[in-house]
mmCIF file of C-alpha atoms and ligand atoms in Angstrom:
data_model
loop_
_atom_site.group_PDB
_atom_site.id
_atom_site.type_symbol
_atom_site.label_atom_id
_atom_site.label_comp_id
_atom_site.label_asym_id
_atom_site.label_seq_id
_atom_site.Cartn_x
_atom_site.Cartn_y
_atom_site.Cartn_z
ATOM 1 C CA MET A 1169 22.597 -24.355 19.949
ATOM 2 C CA LYS A 1170 24.764 -25.044 22.960
ATOM 3 C CA ILE A 1171 26.423 -22.032 24.564
ATOM 4 C CA ALA A 1172 29.869 -22.963 25.937
ATOM 5 C CA GLY A 1173 31.270 -21.503 29.134
ATOM 6 C CA LYS A 1174 29.771 -19.508 31.910
ATOM 7 C CA PHE A 1175 30.196 -16.420 34.027
ATOM 8 C CA PRO A 1176 32.688 -15.174 35.210
ATOM 9 C CA ASN A 1177 34.891 -16.646 32.434
ATOM 10 C CA ILE A 1178 32.463 -15.362 29.916
ATOM 11 C CA ARG A 1179 31.545 -11.707 29.994
ATOM 12 C CA LEU A 1180 29.651 -10.686 26.881
ATOM 13 C CA ARG A 1181 30.026 -7.035 27.789
ATOM 14 C CA ARG A 1182 33.719 -7.286 26.779
ATOM 15 C CA VAL A 1183 32.668 -7.179 23.116
ATOM 16 C CA ARG A 1184 30.488 -4.131 23.707
ATOM 17 C CA LYS A 1185 32.816 -1.969 25.753
ATOM 18 C CA LYS A 1186 33.975 0.517 23.072
ATOM 19 C CA ALA A 1187 32.747 1.686 19.684
ATOM 20 C CA TRP A 1188 35.766 0.178 17.865
ATOM 21 C CA ILE A 1189 35.013 -3.350 19.084
ATOM 22 C CA ARG A 1190 31.301 -2.972 18.470
ATOM 23 C CA ARG A 1191 32.143 -1.944 14.903
ATOM 24 C CA LEU A 1192 34.411 -4.942 14.430
ATOM 25 C CA ILE A 1193 31.920 -7.519 15.589
ATOM 26 C CA SER A 1194 28.795 -6.015 14.006
ATOM 27 C CA GLU A 1195 26.944 -8.673 12.017
ATOM 28 C CA ASN A 1196 24.987 -6.363 9.733
ATOM 29 C CA ASN A 1197 25.581 -3.024 8.148
ATOM 30 C CA LEU A 1198 23.519 -0.510 6.297
ATOM 31 C CA SER A 1199 24.791 1.561 3.400
ATOM 32 C CA VAL A 1200 23.258 3.840 0.776
ATOM 33 C CA ASP A 1201 23.472 0.817 -1.529
ATOM 34 C CA ASP A 1202 20.490 -0.588 0.377
ATOM 35 C CA LEU A 1203 18.144 2.335 -0.144
ATOM 36 C CA ILE A 1204 15.387 3.147 -2.639
ATOM 37 C CA LEU A 1205 13.591 6.501 -2.469
ATOM 38 C CA PRO A 1206 9.906 6.764 -3.467
ATOM 39 C CA ILE A 1207 9.008 10.044 -5.211
ATOM 40 C CA PHE A 1208 5.510 11.467 -5.743
ATOM 41 C CA ILE A 1209 4.857 13.421 -8.922
ATOM 42 C CA ARG A 1210 1.961 15.722 -9.729
ATOM 43 C CA ASP A 1211 0.608 17.709 -12.649
ATOM 44 C CA GLY A 1212 1.202 21.402 -13.171
ATOM 45 C CA LYS A 1213 4.177 23.689 -12.914
ATOM 46 C CA ASN A 1214 6.450 25.120 -10.278
ATOM 47 C CA LYS A 1215 4.920 23.295 -7.326
ATOM 48 C CA ILE A 1216 6.305 21.314 -4.425
ATOM 49 C CA ASP A 1217 3.364 20.460 -2.185
ATOM 50 C CA PRO A 1218 3.913 18.962 1.214
ATOM 51 C CA ILE A 1219 1.856 15.869 2.034
ATOM 52 C CA LYS A 1220 0.238 16.572 5.392
ATOM 53 C CA SER A 1221 0.042 12.983 6.551
ATOM 54 C CA MET A 1222 3.729 12.412 5.670
ATOM 55 C CA PRO A 1223 5.788 15.294 7.123
ATOM 56 C CA GLY A 1224 8.918 15.937 5.053
ATOM 57 C CA VAL A 1225 7.540 14.231 1.919
ATOM 58 C CA ASN A 1226 6.362 16.324 -1.044
ATOM 59 C CA ARG A 1227 4.701 15.972 -4.409
ATOM 60 C CA TYR A 1228 6.797 17.491 -7.191
ATOM 61 C CA THR A 1229 5.784 18.873 -10.567
ATOM 62 C CA LEU A 1230 7.998 17.674 -13.402
ATOM 63 C CA ASP A 1231 9.901 20.962 -13.608
ATOM 64 C CA LYS A 1232 10.811 20.596 -9.908
ATOM 65 C CA LEU A 1233 11.921 16.964 -10.023
ATOM 66 C CA ASN A 1234 15.515 18.163 -10.359
ATOM 67 C CA ILE A 1235 15.431 19.395 -6.791
ATOM 68 C CA ILE A 1236 14.973 15.956 -5.321
ATOM 69 C CA MET A 1237 16.904 14.084 -8.042
ATOM 70 C CA ARG A 1238 19.998 16.186 -7.359
ATOM 71 C CA LYS A 1239 19.885 15.019 -3.746
ATOM 72 C CA VAL A 1240 19.435 11.410 -4.837
ATOM 73 C CA GLN A 1241 22.529 11.812 -7.016
ATOM 74 C CA LYS A 1242 24.533 13.578 -4.310
ATOM 75 C CA TYR A 1243 23.891 10.806 -1.792
ATOM 76 C CA ASN A 1244 24.465 8.134 -4.415
ATOM 77 C CA ILE A 1245 21.109 6.405 -3.897
ATOM 78 C CA PRO A 1246 20.906 3.600 -6.493
ATOM 79 C CA MET A 1247 17.210 3.759 -7.392
ATOM 80 C CA VAL A 1248 14.023 5.811 -7.134
ATOM 81 C CA ALA A 1249 10.422 4.537 -7.198
ATOM 82 C CA LEU A 1250 7.938 6.794 -8.990
ATOM 83 C CA PHE A 1251 4.313 7.332 -7.964
ATOM 84 C CA PRO A 1252 1.856 9.673 -9.676
ATOM 85 C CA TYR A 1253 -0.812 11.899 -8.149
ATOM 86 C CA ILE A 1254 -3.389 11.957 -10.916
ATOM 87 C CA ALA A 1255 -5.855 14.833 -11.252
ATOM 88 C CA LYS A 1256 -9.431 13.792 -10.523
ATOM 89 C CA ASN A 1257 -10.675 14.621 -14.027
ATOM 90 C CA LYS A 1258 -8.197 12.127 -15.512
ATOM 91 C CA LYS A 1259 -9.443 9.171 -13.464
ATOM 92 C CA ASP A 1260 -12.078 6.745 -14.720
ATOM 93 C CA LYS A 1261 -13.451 3.268 -13.987
ATOM 94 C CA PHE A 1262 -10.825 1.564 -16.165
ATOM 95 C CA GLY A 1263 -7.774 3.611 -15.213
ATOM 96 C CA THR A 1264 -7.393 4.611 -18.867
ATOM 97 C CA GLU A 1265 -4.810 7.274 -18.038
ATOM 98 C CA ALA A 1266 -2.371 4.505 -17.044
ATOM 99 C CA LEU A 1267 -1.971 3.703 -20.748
ATOM 100 C CA ASN A 1268 -1.532 7.285 -21.947
ATOM 101 C CA LYS A 1269 1.926 7.679 -23.516
ATOM 102 C CA ASN A 1270 2.091 11.219 -22.198
ATOM 103 C CA ASN A 1271 1.000 10.584 -18.635
ATOM 104 C CA LEU A 1272 2.942 11.848 -15.635
ATOM 105 C CA ILE A 1273 4.853 8.619 -15.100
ATOM 106 C CA CYS A 1274 5.921 8.339 -18.745
ATOM 107 C CA LYS A 1275 7.161 11.909 -18.779
ATOM 108 C CA SER A 1276 8.984 11.454 -15.484
ATOM 109 C CA ILE A 1277 10.733 8.235 -16.560
ATOM 110 C CA LYS A 1278 11.947 9.914 -19.757
ATOM 111 C CA PHE A 1279 13.153 12.968 -17.876
ATOM 112 C CA ILE A 1280 15.048 10.999 -15.231
ATOM 113 C CA LYS A 1281 16.601 8.506 -17.642
ATOM 114 C CA LYS A 1282 17.818 11.385 -19.813
ATOM 115 C CA LYS A 1283 19.250 13.589 -17.055
ATOM 116 C CA TYR A 1284 20.258 10.914 -14.530
ATOM 117 C CA PRO A 1285 20.993 7.834 -16.631
ATOM 118 C CA LYS A 1286 22.950 6.122 -13.863
ATOM 119 C CA ILE A 1287 20.079 6.134 -11.384
ATOM 120 C CA GLY A 1288 17.689 3.176 -11.553
ATOM 121 C CA VAL A 1289 13.993 3.877 -12.030
ATOM 122 C CA MET A 1290 11.316 1.556 -10.740
ATOM 123 C CA CYS A 1291 7.589 1.978 -11.405
ATOM 124 C CA ASP A 1292 4.486 0.446 -9.894
ATOM 125 C CA VAL A 1293 2.256 -1.597 -12.137
ATOM 126 C CA ALA A 1294 -1.245 -1.157 -10.672
ATOM 127 C CA LEU A 1295 -4.247 0.949 -11.549
ATOM 128 C CA ASP A 1296 -5.100 2.566 -8.215
ATOM 129 C CA PRO A 1297 -3.689 6.046 -8.881
ATOM 130 C CA TYR A 1298 -5.716 6.105 -12.128
ATOM 131 C CA THR A 1299 -9.095 4.570 -11.227
ATOM 132 C CA SER A 1300 -12.069 6.608 -10.013
ATOM 133 C CA HIS A 1301 -12.775 3.904 -7.397
ATOM 134 C CA GLY A 1302 -9.182 3.687 -6.140
ATOM 135 C CA HIS A 1303 -8.794 -0.069 -6.688
ATOM 136 C CA ASP A 1304 -5.730 -1.652 -8.287
ATOM 137 C CA GLY A 1305 -7.847 -3.457 -10.868
ATOM 138 C CA ILE A 1306 -11.026 -2.956 -12.844
ATOM 139 C CA ILE A 1307 -14.434 -3.783 -11.371
ATOM 140 C CA ILE A 1308 -16.888 -6.025 -13.179
ATOM 141 C CA ASN A 1309 -20.087 -7.173 -11.410
ATOM 142 C CA ASN A 1310 -18.809 -5.698 -8.168
ATOM 143 C CA LYS A 1311 -15.607 -7.741 -8.268
ATOM 144 C CA ILE A 1312 -12.038 -6.846 -9.090
ATOM 145 C CA HIS A 1313 -11.752 -8.859 -12.305
ATOM 146 C CA ASN A 1314 -8.394 -10.670 -12.273
ATOM 147 C CA ASP A 1315 -7.869 -11.644 -15.909
ATOM 148 C CA LYS A 1316 -9.294 -8.495 -17.459
ATOM 149 C CA THR A 1317 -7.135 -6.415 -15.129
ATOM 150 C CA ASN A 1318 -4.077 -8.397 -16.241
ATOM 151 C CA LYS A 1319 -4.787 -7.411 -19.842
ATOM 152 C CA ILE A 1320 -4.420 -3.751 -18.873
ATOM 153 C CA LEU A 1321 -1.473 -4.316 -16.540
ATOM 154 C CA VAL A 1322 0.667 -5.938 -19.249
ATOM 155 C CA LYS A 1323 0.094 -2.884 -21.422
ATOM 156 C CA GLN A 1324 0.993 -0.570 -18.552
ATOM 157 C CA ALA A 1325 4.201 -2.550 -17.930
ATOM 158 C CA LEU A 1326 5.158 -2.513 -21.614
ATOM 159 C CA LEU A 1327 4.571 1.233 -21.831
ATOM 160 C CA GLN A 1328 6.810 1.826 -18.820
ATOM 161 C CA ALA A 1329 9.546 -0.310 -20.391
ATOM 162 C CA GLU A 1330 9.244 1.630 -23.654
ATOM 163 C CA MET A 1331 9.754 4.865 -21.724
ATOM 164 C CA GLY A 1332 12.977 3.503 -20.209
ATOM 165 C CA CYS A 1333 11.868 2.136 -16.848
ATOM 166 C CA ASP A 1334 14.525 -0.238 -15.475
ATOM 167 C CA VAL A 1335 12.499 -2.177 -12.916
ATOM 168 C CA ILE A 1336 8.858 -3.038 -13.457
ATOM 169 C CA SER A 1337 7.141 -3.522 -10.107
ATOM 170 C CA PRO A 1338 3.672 -5.032 -10.172
ATOM 171 C CA SER A 1339 2.015 -4.088 -6.890
ATOM 172 C CA ASP A 1340 -1.544 -5.020 -7.843
ATOM 173 C CA MET A 1341 -1.652 -8.608 -6.449
ATOM 174 C CA MET A 1342 -3.583 -10.074 -9.397
ATOM 175 C CA ASP A 1343 -2.844 -13.767 -9.995
ATOM 176 C CA GLY A 1344 -0.685 -14.653 -12.981
ATOM 177 C CA ARG A 1345 0.423 -11.172 -13.922
ATOM 178 C CA ILE A 1346 4.176 -11.724 -13.545
ATOM 179 C CA GLY A 1347 4.253 -14.420 -16.244
ATOM 180 C CA LYS A 1348 2.157 -12.341 -18.594
ATOM 181 C CA ILE A 1349 4.318 -9.257 -18.072
ATOM 182 C CA ARG A 1350 7.569 -11.221 -18.559
ATOM 183 C CA LYS A 1351 6.183 -12.631 -21.786
ATOM 184 C CA ILE A 1352 5.170 -9.296 -23.295
ATOM 185 C CA LEU A 1353 8.467 -7.677 -22.265
ATOM 186 C CA ASP A 1354 10.500 -10.451 -23.891
ATOM 187 C CA LYS A 1355 8.374 -10.390 -27.020
ATOM 188 C CA ASN A 1356 9.141 -6.711 -27.401
ATOM 189 C CA ASN A 1357 12.887 -7.062 -26.873
ATOM 190 C CA PHE A 1358 12.922 -5.890 -23.280
ATOM 191 C CA GLN A 1359 14.758 -8.967 -21.985
ATOM 192 C CA ASP A 1360 16.959 -6.705 -19.852
ATOM 193 C CA VAL A 1361 14.121 -4.986 -18.048
ATOM 194 C CA SER A 1362 13.768 -6.490 -14.556
ATOM 195 C CA ILE A 1363 10.683 -7.443 -12.639
ATOM 196 C CA LEU A 1364 10.476 -6.742 -8.939
ATOM 197 C CA SER A 1365 7.260 -8.407 -7.891
ATOM 198 C CA TYR A 1366 5.361 -7.143 -4.890
ATOM 199 C CA ALA A 1367 4.809 -10.852 -4.317
ATOM 200 C CA VAL A 1368 3.834 -10.584 -0.671
ATOM 201 C CA LYS A 1369 1.673 -7.561 -0.211
ATOM 202 C CA TYR A 1370 -0.694 -7.551 2.727
ATOM 203 C CA ALA A 1371 -4.058 -5.794 2.931
ATOM 204 C CA SER A 1372 -2.750 -3.269 5.412
ATOM 205 C CA SER A 1373 -3.927 -0.165 7.191
ATOM 206 C CA PHE A 1374 -0.339 1.053 7.163
ATOM 207 C CA TYR A 1375 -0.895 2.300 3.572
ATOM 208 C CA GLY A 1376 -3.208 5.113 4.712
ATOM 209 C CA PRO A 1377 -0.891 8.101 4.171
ATOM 210 C CA PHE A 1378 0.218 6.779 0.743
ATOM 211 C CA ARG A 1379 -3.376 6.650 -0.473
ATOM 212 C CA ASP A 1380 -3.623 10.247 0.621
ATOM 213 C CA ALA A 1381 -0.385 11.052 -1.239
ATOM 214 C CA VAL A 1382 -1.549 9.578 -4.560
ATOM 215 C CA GLY A 1383 -5.112 10.822 -4.061
ATOM 216 C CA SER A 1384 -6.843 7.435 -4.027
ATOM 217 C CA LYS A 1385 -8.002 7.593 -0.408
ATOM 218 C CA ILE A 1386 -11.219 9.608 -0.797
ATOM 219 C CA ASN A 1387 -12.317 7.407 -3.668
ATOM 220 C CA LEU A 1388 -11.631 4.044 -2.076
ATOM 221 C CA LYS A 1389 -14.882 2.974 -0.440
ATOM 222 C CA SER A 1390 -13.957 -0.590 0.499
ATOM 223 C CA ASP A 1391 -10.789 -2.485 1.372
ATOM 224 C CA LYS A 1392 -8.429 -4.522 -0.834
ATOM 225 C CA LYS A 1393 -8.855 -7.820 1.000
ATOM 226 C CA THR A 1394 -10.010 -9.801 -2.054
ATOM 227 C CA TYR A 1395 -6.591 -9.421 -3.674
ATOM 228 C CA GLN A 1396 -4.010 -8.349 -1.081
ATOM 229 C CA MET A 1397 -2.927 -10.959 1.492
ATOM 230 C CA ASP A 1398 -4.567 -11.600 4.840
ATOM 231 C CA PHE A 1399 -2.243 -10.473 7.618
ATOM 232 C CA ARG A 1400 -3.045 -13.583 9.658
ATOM 233 C CA ASN A 1401 -1.208 -15.710 7.107
ATOM 234 C CA SER A 1402 2.380 -16.638 6.488
ATOM 235 C CA ASN A 1403 2.312 -19.975 4.568
ATOM 236 C CA GLU A 1404 0.519 -18.282 1.715
ATOM 237 C CA SER A 1405 3.527 -16.009 1.206
ATOM 238 C CA PHE A 1406 5.640 -19.025 0.145
ATOM 239 C CA ARG A 1407 3.107 -19.898 -2.509
ATOM 240 C CA GLU A 1408 2.989 -16.306 -3.763
ATOM 241 C CA VAL A 1409 6.786 -16.081 -3.975
ATOM 242 C CA GLY A 1410 7.199 -19.566 -5.494
ATOM 243 C CA LEU A 1411 4.726 -18.794 -8.240
ATOM 244 C CA ASP A 1412 6.217 -15.388 -9.018
ATOM 245 C CA ILE A 1413 9.744 -16.822 -9.263
ATOM 246 C CA LYS A 1414 8.466 -19.464 -11.692
ATOM 247 C CA GLU A 1415 6.716 -16.790 -13.702
ATOM 248 C CA GLY A 1416 9.913 -14.745 -14.037
ATOM 249 C CA ALA A 1417 10.335 -12.381 -11.084
ATOM 250 C CA ASP A 1418 13.968 -11.299 -10.532
ATOM 251 C CA MET A 1419 13.343 -9.934 -7.065
ATOM 252 C CA VAL A 1420 10.431 -10.042 -4.666
ATOM 253 C CA MET A 1421 9.041 -7.459 -2.290
ATOM 254 C CA VAL A 1422 7.508 -7.886 1.144
ATOM 255 C CA LYS A 1423 5.179 -5.123 2.216
ATOM 256 C CA PRO A 1424 4.585 -3.521 4.738
ATOM 257 C CA GLY A 1425 7.984 -3.708 6.385
ATOM 258 C CA LEU A 1426 8.632 -3.724 10.113
ATOM 259 C CA PRO A 1427 5.524 -5.676 11.187
ATOM 260 C CA TYR A 1428 6.442 -8.372 8.629
ATOM 261 C CA LEU A 1429 10.119 -9.109 9.359
ATOM 262 C CA ASP A 1430 9.253 -12.773 10.010
ATOM 263 C CA ILE A 1431 8.021 -13.036 6.416
ATOM 264 C CA ILE A 1432 11.193 -11.432 5.018
ATOM 265 C CA LYS A 1433 13.345 -13.883 6.950
ATOM 266 C CA ASN A 1434 11.276 -16.910 5.937
ATOM 267 C CA ILE A 1435 11.461 -16.035 2.277
ATOM 268 C CA LYS A 1436 15.163 -15.218 2.342
ATOM 269 C CA ASP A 1437 15.948 -18.501 4.117
ATOM 270 C CA ASN A 1438 13.838 -20.586 1.759
ATOM 271 C CA PHE A 1439 14.247 -19.062 -1.691
ATOM 272 C CA LYS A 1440 17.659 -17.333 -1.699
ATOM 273 C CA ILE A 1441 16.282 -14.678 -4.027
ATOM 274 C CA PRO A 1442 16.850 -10.933 -3.488
ATOM 275 C CA VAL A 1443 14.114 -9.835 -1.094
ATOM 276 C CA PHE A 1444 13.238 -6.157 -0.979
ATOM 277 C CA ALA A 1445 11.276 -4.629 1.861
ATOM 278 C CA TYR A 1446 8.953 -1.646 1.761
ATOM 279 C CA GLN A 1447 8.872 0.523 4.870
ATOM 280 C CA VAL A 1448 5.468 1.926 3.956
ATOM 281 C CA SER A 1449 3.891 5.319 4.462
ATOM 282 C CA GLY A 1450 2.141 4.517 7.759
ATOM 283 C CA GLU A 1451 5.378 3.221 9.260
ATOM 284 C CA TYR A 1452 7.179 6.338 8.056
ATOM 285 C CA SER A 1453 4.587 8.694 9.487
ATOM 286 C CA LEU A 1454 4.443 6.961 12.862
ATOM 287 C CA ILE A 1455 8.205 7.304 13.257
ATOM 288 C CA LYS A 1456 8.272 10.825 11.818
ATOM 289 C CA PHE A 1457 5.523 12.131 14.099
ATOM 290 C CA GLY A 1458 7.299 10.480 17.025
ATOM 291 C CA ILE A 1459 10.494 12.345 16.167
ATOM 292 C CA LYS A 1460 8.653 15.624 15.539
ATOM 293 C CA ASN A 1461 6.981 15.416 18.919
ATOM 294 C CA ASN A 1462 10.232 14.550 20.697
ATOM 295 C CA LEU A 1463 8.939 11.156 21.770
ATOM 296 C CA ILE A 1464 11.894 9.438 20.129
ATOM 297 C CA ASN A 1465 15.081 10.800 18.574
ATOM 298 C CA ASP A 1466 16.095 10.362 14.967
ATOM 299 C CA ASP A 1467 18.553 7.516 15.687
ATOM 300 C CA VAL A 1468 15.415 5.417 15.341
ATOM 301 C CA ILE A 1469 15.620 5.807 11.559
ATOM 302 C CA LEU A 1470 18.811 3.762 11.161
ATOM 303 C CA GLU A 1471 17.679 1.374 13.888
ATOM 304 C CA SER A 1472 14.478 0.622 11.989
ATOM 305 C CA LEU A 1473 16.324 0.200 8.687
ATOM 306 C CA MET A 1474 18.951 -2.071 10.241
ATOM 307 C CA ALA A 1475 16.153 -4.388 11.380
ATOM 308 C CA PHE A 1476 15.397 -5.072 7.711
ATOM 309 C CA LYS A 1477 19.023 -6.011 7.069
ATOM 310 C CA ARG A 1478 19.028 -8.317 10.082
ATOM 311 C CA ALA A 1479 15.939 -10.056 8.723
ATOM 312 C CA GLY A 1480 17.710 -10.605 5.397
ATOM 313 C CA ALA A 1481 16.434 -7.833 3.121
ATOM 314 C CA SER A 1482 18.691 -6.865 0.212
ATOM 315 C CA ALA A 1483 17.249 -3.383 -0.145
ATOM 316 C CA ILE A 1484 14.623 -1.192 1.460
ATOM 317 C CA VAL A 1485 12.149 1.163 -0.146
ATOM 318 C CA THR A 1486 11.862 3.973 2.380
ATOM 319 C CA TYR A 1487 10.734 7.582 2.569
ATOM 320 C CA PHE A 1488 13.709 8.027 4.918
ATOM 321 C CA ALA A 1489 16.222 7.190 2.150
ATOM 322 C CA LEU A 1490 17.728 10.692 1.959
ATOM 323 C CA GLU A 1491 17.764 11.248 5.718
ATOM 324 C CA ALA A 1492 19.252 7.811 6.277
ATOM 325 C CA ALA A 1493 21.922 8.391 3.617
ATOM 326 C CA TYR A 1494 22.804 11.664 5.339
ATOM 327 C CA GLN A 1495 23.081 9.976 8.728
ATOM 328 C CA ILE A 1496 25.165 7.096 7.341
ATOM 329 C CA LYS A 1497 27.592 9.609 5.809
ATOM 330 C CA ARG A 1498 27.822 11.581 9.038
ATOM 331 C CA PHE A 1499 28.676 8.522 11.141
ATOM 332 C CA ASN A 1500 31.278 7.052 8.813
HETATM 333 C C1 PBG B 1945 -0.593 0.706 -4.951
HETATM 334 C C2 PBG B 1945 0.414 0.849 -3.907
HETATM 335 C C3 PBG B 1945 0.185 1.075 -2.533
HETATM 336 C C4 PBG B 1945 1.429 1.284 -1.972
HETATM 337 C C5 PBG B 1945 2.391 1.164 -2.985
HETATM 338 N N1 PBG B 1945 1.740 0.877 -4.174
HETATM 339 C C6 PBG B 1945 -1.064 1.197 -1.733
HETATM 340 C C7 PBG B 1945 -2.128 0.218 -1.808
HETATM 341 O O1 PBG B 1945 -1.955 -0.926 -2.233
HETATM 342 O O2 PBG B 1945 -3.220 0.606 -1.432
HETATM 343 C C8 PBG B 1945 1.673 1.611 -0.524
HETATM 344 C C9 PBG B 1945 2.905 2.342 -0.231
HETATM 345 C C10 PBG B 1945 2.931 3.007 1.083
HETATM 346 O O3 PBG B 1945 2.009 2.930 1.912
HETATM 347 O O4 PBG B 1945 3.959 3.661 1.337
HETATM 348 N N2 PBG B 1945 -0.842 -0.527 -5.474
#
């Protein structure tokens, strides 16, 4: 691109001199319409337990979900993402609890869809909160078995749809699962249930605090590198997204967020499909601890979220959703 003109005719500071002109020429904007709030749910009654590694984020028992859902409603956040913290005695090698009609996620979907029908609900399809070994799939001969895992995942997805889940979000990174899930949903008259595929999910150390939050950290002895993507790669992400679109994904997710903005931009430019970004737990905690220790101020929240918009993301899953919504309201 050729830049016309030169100093002193051109002074770029003229378009930065006052807030009104900066507002007029801003290329990207962030609104509550861009935000998705993850919520952690636990067993029991009358409990809101803080997650140590994620200051400001709690696990809620079902009877306390109202507390956070009322805020979601007040700030007009379009969708929540539900994650369960499963009691140790309910975990096994096959993640059986994932298919229990009365499990935490099923009960939570029903509760939210009944009391807050206008708020979208998205749920992870993956076995890690339910398996004793903390992997997203089942292990056979020391390997995460792709096709046998898919057989369970389609059942998990169907169950979530039956409970009223609006957006099914496979985050397991097994091959071929999107097509199989689309097929079973359609066969059961759930043509209107969407699939948001975690198409590009990297094997990342930024997930640490999340694994703590859902209680899979202590169990997980190895890494997830045989199914989640290698962070040295970018070309592979095109293949992942291309396949998932063919198999029936409505939207795709890139995860983690900030360290992977190049991937978001590439996919947006090449596929023109809604790309969602996940600002994951480790990113949240780094920023949050920075703010708590007065190393940075909380303007950094909107700055970090705006970066996703600049890269081309349609929406952002972020633990800052409520705080960001509050800040957006305050500044408008
Ligand atoms: C589980 C899942 C993970 C996250 C979302 N779904 C962790 C993992 O794959 O180990 C991470 C979210 C976060 O770190 O905030 N499949």
